[in-house]
Short mmCIF file of C-alpha atoms and ligand atoms in Angstrom, two decimals:
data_model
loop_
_atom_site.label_atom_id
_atom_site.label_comp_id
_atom_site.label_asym_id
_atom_site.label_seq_id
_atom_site.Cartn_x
_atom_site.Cartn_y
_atom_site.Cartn_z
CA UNK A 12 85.95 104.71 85.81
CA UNK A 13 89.02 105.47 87.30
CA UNK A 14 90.77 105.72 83.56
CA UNK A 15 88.28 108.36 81.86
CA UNK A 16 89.85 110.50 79.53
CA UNK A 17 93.02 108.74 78.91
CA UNK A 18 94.19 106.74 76.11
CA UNK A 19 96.38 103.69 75.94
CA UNK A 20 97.87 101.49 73.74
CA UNK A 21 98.54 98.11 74.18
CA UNK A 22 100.97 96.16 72.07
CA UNK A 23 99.79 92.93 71.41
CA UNK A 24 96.41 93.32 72.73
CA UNK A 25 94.53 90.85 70.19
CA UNK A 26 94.61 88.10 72.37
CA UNK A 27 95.72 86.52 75.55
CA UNK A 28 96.76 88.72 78.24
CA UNK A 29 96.73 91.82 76.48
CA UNK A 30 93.40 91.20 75.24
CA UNK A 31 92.62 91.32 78.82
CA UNK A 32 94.56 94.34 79.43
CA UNK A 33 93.16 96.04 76.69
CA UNK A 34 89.24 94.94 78.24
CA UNK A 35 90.67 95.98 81.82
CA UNK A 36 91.99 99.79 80.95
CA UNK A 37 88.73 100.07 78.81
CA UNK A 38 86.18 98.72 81.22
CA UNK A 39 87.67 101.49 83.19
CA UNK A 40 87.34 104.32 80.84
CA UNK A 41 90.20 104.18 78.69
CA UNK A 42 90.12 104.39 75.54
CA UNK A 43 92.42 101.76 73.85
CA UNK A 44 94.62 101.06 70.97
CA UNK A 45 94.62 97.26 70.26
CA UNK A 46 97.98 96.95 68.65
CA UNK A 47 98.39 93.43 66.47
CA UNK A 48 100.43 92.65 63.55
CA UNK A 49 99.25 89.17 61.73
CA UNK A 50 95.77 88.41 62.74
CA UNK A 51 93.77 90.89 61.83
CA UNK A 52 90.39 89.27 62.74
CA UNK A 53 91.37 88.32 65.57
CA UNK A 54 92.20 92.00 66.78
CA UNK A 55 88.69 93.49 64.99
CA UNK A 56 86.81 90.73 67.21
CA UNK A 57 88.12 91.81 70.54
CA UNK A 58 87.97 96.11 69.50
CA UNK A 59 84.41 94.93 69.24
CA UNK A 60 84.20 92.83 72.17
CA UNK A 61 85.18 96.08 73.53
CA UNK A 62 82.58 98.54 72.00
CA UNK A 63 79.86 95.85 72.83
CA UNK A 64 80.40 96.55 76.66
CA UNK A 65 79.99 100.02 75.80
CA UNK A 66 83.57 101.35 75.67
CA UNK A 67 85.91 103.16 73.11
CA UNK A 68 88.62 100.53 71.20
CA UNK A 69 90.31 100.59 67.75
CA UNK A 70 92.44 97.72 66.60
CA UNK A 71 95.49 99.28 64.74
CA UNK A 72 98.47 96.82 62.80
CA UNK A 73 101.58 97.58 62.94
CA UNK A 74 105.27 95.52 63.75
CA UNK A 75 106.40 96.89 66.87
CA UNK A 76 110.09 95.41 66.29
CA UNK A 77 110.30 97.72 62.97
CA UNK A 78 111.05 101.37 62.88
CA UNK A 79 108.77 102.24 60.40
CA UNK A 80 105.71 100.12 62.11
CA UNK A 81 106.49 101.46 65.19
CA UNK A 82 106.64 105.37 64.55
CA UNK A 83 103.54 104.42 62.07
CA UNK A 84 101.32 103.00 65.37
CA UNK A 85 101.92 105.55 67.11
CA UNK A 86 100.97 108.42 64.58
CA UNK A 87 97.98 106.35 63.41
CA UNK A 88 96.76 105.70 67.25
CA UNK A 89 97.19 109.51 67.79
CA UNK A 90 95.32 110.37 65.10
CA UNK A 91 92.43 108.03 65.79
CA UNK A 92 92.52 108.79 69.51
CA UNK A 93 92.54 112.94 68.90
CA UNK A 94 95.18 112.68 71.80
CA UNK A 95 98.16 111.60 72.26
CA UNK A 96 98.61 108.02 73.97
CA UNK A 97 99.05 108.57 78.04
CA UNK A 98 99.16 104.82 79.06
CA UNK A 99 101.83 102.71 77.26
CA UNK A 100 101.33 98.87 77.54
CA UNK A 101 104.71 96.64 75.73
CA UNK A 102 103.35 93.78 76.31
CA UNK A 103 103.61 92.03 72.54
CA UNK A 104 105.78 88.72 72.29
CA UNK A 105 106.82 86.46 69.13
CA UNK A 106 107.64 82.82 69.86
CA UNK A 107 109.10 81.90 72.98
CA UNK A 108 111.48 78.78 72.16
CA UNK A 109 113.13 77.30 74.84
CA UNK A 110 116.13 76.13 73.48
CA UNK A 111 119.29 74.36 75.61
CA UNK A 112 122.77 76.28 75.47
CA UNK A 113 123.59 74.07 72.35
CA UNK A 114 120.69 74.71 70.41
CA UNK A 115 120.44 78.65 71.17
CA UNK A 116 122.09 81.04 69.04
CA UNK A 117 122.59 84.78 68.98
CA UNK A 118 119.61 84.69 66.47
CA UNK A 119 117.47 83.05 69.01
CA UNK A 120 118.76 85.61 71.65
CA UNK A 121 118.03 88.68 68.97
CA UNK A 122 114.63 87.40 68.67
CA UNK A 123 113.72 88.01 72.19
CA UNK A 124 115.54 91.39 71.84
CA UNK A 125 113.80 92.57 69.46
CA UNK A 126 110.41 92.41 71.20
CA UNK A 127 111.52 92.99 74.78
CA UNK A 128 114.26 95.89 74.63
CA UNK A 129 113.72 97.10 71.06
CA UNK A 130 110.26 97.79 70.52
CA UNK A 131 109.89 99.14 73.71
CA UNK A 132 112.48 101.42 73.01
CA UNK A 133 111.26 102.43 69.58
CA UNK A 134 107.58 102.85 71.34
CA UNK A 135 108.63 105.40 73.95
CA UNK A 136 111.17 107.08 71.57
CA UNK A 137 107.81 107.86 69.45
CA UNK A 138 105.25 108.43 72.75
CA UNK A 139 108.27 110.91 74.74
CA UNK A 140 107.35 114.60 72.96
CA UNK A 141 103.68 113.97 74.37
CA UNK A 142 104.24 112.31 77.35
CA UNK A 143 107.27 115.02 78.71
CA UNK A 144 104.33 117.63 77.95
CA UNK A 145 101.80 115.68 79.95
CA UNK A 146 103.00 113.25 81.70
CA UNK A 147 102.00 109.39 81.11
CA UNK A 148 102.45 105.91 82.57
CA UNK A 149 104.35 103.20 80.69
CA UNK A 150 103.94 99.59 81.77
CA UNK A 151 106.42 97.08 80.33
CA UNK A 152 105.71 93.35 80.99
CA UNK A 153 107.88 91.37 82.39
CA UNK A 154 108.07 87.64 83.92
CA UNK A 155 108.78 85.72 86.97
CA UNK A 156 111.43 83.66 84.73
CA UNK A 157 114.09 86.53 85.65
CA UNK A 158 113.46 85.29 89.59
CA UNK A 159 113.05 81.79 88.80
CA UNK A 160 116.11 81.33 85.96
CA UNK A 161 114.52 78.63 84.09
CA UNK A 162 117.06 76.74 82.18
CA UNK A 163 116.81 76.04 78.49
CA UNK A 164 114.92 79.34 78.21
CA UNK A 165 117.86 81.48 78.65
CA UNK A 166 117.36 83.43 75.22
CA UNK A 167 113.42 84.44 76.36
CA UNK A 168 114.82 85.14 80.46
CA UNK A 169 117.99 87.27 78.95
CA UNK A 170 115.51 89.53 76.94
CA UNK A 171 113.28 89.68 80.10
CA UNK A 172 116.02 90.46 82.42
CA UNK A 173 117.23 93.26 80.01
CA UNK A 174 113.61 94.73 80.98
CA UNK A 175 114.51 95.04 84.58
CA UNK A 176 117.24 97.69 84.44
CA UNK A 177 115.59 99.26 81.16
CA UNK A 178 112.96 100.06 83.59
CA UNK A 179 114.69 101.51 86.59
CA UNK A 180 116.78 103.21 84.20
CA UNK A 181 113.66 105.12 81.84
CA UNK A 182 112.11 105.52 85.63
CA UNK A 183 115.38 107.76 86.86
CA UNK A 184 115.70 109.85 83.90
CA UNK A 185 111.58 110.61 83.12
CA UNK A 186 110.42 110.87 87.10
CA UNK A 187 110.64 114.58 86.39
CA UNK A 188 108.35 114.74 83.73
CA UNK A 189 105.60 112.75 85.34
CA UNK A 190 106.02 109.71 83.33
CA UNK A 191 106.00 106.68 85.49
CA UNK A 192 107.47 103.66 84.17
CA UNK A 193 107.02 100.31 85.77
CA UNK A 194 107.22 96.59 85.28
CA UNK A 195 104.67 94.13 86.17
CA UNK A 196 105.82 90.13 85.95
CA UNK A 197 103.13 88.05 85.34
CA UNK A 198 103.61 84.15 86.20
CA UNK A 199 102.25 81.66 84.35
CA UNK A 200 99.01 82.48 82.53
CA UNK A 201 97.53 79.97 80.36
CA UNK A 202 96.09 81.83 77.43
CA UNK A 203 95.48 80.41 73.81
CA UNK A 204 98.91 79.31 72.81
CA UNK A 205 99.22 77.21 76.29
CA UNK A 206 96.39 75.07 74.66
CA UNK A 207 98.93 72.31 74.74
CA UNK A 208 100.08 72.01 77.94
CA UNK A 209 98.37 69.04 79.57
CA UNK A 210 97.13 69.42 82.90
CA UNK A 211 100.19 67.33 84.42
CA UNK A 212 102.12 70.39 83.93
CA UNK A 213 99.35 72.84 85.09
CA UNK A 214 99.19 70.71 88.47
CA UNK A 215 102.83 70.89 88.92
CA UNK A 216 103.42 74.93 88.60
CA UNK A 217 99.96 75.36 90.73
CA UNK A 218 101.12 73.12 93.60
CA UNK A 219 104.52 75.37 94.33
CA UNK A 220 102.14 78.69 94.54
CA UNK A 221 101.24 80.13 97.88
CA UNK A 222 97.42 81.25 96.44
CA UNK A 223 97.07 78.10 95.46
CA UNK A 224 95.64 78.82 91.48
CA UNK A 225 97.15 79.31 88.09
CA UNK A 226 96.66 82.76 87.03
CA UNK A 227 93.70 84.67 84.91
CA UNK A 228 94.29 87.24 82.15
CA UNK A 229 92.19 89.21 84.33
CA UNK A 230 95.00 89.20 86.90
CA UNK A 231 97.36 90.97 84.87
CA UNK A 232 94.31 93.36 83.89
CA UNK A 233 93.64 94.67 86.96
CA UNK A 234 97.46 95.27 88.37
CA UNK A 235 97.93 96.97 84.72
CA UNK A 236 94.80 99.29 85.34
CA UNK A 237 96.22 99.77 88.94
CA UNK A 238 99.68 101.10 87.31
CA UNK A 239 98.02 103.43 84.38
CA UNK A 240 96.00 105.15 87.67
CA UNK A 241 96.46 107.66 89.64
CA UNK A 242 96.12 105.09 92.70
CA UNK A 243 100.04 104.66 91.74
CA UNK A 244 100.82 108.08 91.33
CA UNK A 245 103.81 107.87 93.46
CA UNK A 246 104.90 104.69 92.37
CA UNK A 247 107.61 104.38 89.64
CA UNK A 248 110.79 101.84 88.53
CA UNK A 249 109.02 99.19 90.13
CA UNK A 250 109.02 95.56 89.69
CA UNK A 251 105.39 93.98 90.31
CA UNK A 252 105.09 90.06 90.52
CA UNK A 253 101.81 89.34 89.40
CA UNK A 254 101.73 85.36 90.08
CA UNK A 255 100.05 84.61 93.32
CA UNK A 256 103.50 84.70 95.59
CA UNK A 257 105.24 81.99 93.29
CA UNK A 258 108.27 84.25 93.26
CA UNK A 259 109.70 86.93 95.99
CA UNK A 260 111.88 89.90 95.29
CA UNK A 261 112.84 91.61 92.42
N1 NAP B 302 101.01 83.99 79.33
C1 NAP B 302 101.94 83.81 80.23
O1 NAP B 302 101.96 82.81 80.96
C2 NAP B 302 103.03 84.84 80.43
C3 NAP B 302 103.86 84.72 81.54
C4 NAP B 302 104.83 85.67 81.77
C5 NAP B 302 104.99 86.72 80.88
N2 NAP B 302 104.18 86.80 79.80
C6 NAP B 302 104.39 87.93 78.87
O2 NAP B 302 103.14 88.55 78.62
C7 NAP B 302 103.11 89.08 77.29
C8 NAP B 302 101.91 88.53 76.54
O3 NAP B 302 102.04 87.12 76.45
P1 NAP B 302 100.85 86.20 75.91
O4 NAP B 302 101.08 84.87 76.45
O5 NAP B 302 99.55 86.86 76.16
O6 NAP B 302 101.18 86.22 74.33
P2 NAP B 302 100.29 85.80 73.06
O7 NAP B 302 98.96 85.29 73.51
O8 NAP B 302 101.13 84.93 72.21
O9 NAP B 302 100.00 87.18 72.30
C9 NAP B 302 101.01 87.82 71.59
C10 NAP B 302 100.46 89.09 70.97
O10 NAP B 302 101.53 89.78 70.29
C11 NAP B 302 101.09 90.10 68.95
N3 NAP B 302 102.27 90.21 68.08
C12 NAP B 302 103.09 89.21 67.64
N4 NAP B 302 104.07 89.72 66.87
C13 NAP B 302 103.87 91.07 66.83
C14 NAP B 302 104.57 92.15 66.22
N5 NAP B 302 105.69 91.95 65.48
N6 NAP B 302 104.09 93.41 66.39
C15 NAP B 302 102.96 93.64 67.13
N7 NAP B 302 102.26 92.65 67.74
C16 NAP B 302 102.73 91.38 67.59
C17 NAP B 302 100.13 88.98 68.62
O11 NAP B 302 99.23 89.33 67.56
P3 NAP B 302 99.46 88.84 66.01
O12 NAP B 302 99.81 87.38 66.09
O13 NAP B 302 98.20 89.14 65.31
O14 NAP B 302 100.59 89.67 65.50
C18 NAP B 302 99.37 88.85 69.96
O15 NAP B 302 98.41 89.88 70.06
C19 NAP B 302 104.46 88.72 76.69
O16 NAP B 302 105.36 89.79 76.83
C20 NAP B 302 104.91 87.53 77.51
O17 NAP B 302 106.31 87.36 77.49
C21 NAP B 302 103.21 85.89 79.54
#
């Protein structure tokens, strides 16, 4: 239980990884805000998934790339937490279209913006008054496609890459108000929307990684419940691969 008595919210926790995120930080005492904003089944199935193992979870809507929805999640997690959230999780994503220089646009750019440097922003804008009072950890996720470069993805990579320095840079100027803020990089996960991908292409990514196995949700739970703990106290602006040594460095 090395999370009891803190609160998170997770930002796209309905399904895929942050479902597991949201199952990891509660398994460990946390209790979580499963953030969503078009399925809301979906996100009421996996808050109970939650309760059924016996821990605390409340699926909230709300657009994290809005103003409004995101000063409105926060307020309404607060209120059904009775504290303010401690463990910040942006982990929520649109569509990812990979898209060749030709067929990108600024639009298609702006769309990964939006989720990747925006709402974050407008989340710990809202979270800051609480979290400079008592301190908090903020996790933003990442990818490995900011080491690897993929081309015909630059629009997704750009918005990822953007997370790298927003990182260090929230890290610097909140270190002295015991917020940590660090970015994990997961690799490639198959999770519902992957359904498509045909096993060729599975094969092909797992043969180039040193652990020698795609990825699990679970993965990216534990490393997140690793950075919300106080087994990273002194660990801050950090980039964490999460992808069984398919990428090295930053
Ligand atoms: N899976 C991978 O292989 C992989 C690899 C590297 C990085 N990542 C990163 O990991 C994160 C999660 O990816 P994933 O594959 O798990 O995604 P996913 O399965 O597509 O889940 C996306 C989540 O975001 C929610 N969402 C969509 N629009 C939203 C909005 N406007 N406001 C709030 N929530 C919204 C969705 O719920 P609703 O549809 O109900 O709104 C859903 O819960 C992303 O940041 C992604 O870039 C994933």
């Amino acid at each position: 239980m090395r999370l009891k008595g803190k609160t998170a919210l997770v930002t796209g926790g309905s399904r895929g990884l942050g479902k597991a995120v949201c199952a990891s930080l509660a398994a460990e005492g946390a209790k979580v805000i499963i953030n969503y904003f078009h399925n809301s089944s979906q996100a009421n199935d996996a808050a109970e998934e939650i309760r059924q193992q016996g821990g605390t979870a409340f699926a909230v809507k709300g657009d994290v790339t809005d103003e409004k929805g995101a000063a409105s999640l926060i307020a309404e997690s607060k209120q059904l937490l009775q504290q303010p959230v401690d463990i910040l999780v942006n982990n929520a994503t649109g569509p990812q279209p990979e898209l060749s220089l030709e067929e990108a646009s600024w639009k298609d750019y702006e769309d990964q913006l939006v989720f990747f440097v925006k709402a974050p922003l407008l989340l710990m804008k809202a979270v800051l008054p609480d979290m400079k009072e008592s301190g908090g950890s903020v996790i933003n996720i990442g990818s490995e496609v900011v080491q690897l470069g993929n081309s015909s993805f630059s629009n997704y990579v750009t918005a990822k890459s953007a997370m790298l320095g927003m990182t260090r840079s929230w890290a610097s100027e909140l270190g002295a108000y015991g917020i940590r803020v660090n970015l994990l990089n997961p690799g490639f996960v198959p999770v519902e929307r992957h359904e498509g991908v045909g096993q060729d292409a599975l094969m092909a990514y797992q043969k180039n990684v040193p652990l020698g196995r795609m990825g699990i949700p679970a993965d990216i739970g534990s490393a997140c419940v690793f950075l919300a703990s106080d087994e990273s106290s002194f660990i801050t602006g950090q980039s964490l691969s999460v992808n069984g040594g398919n990428t090295f460095g930053i």
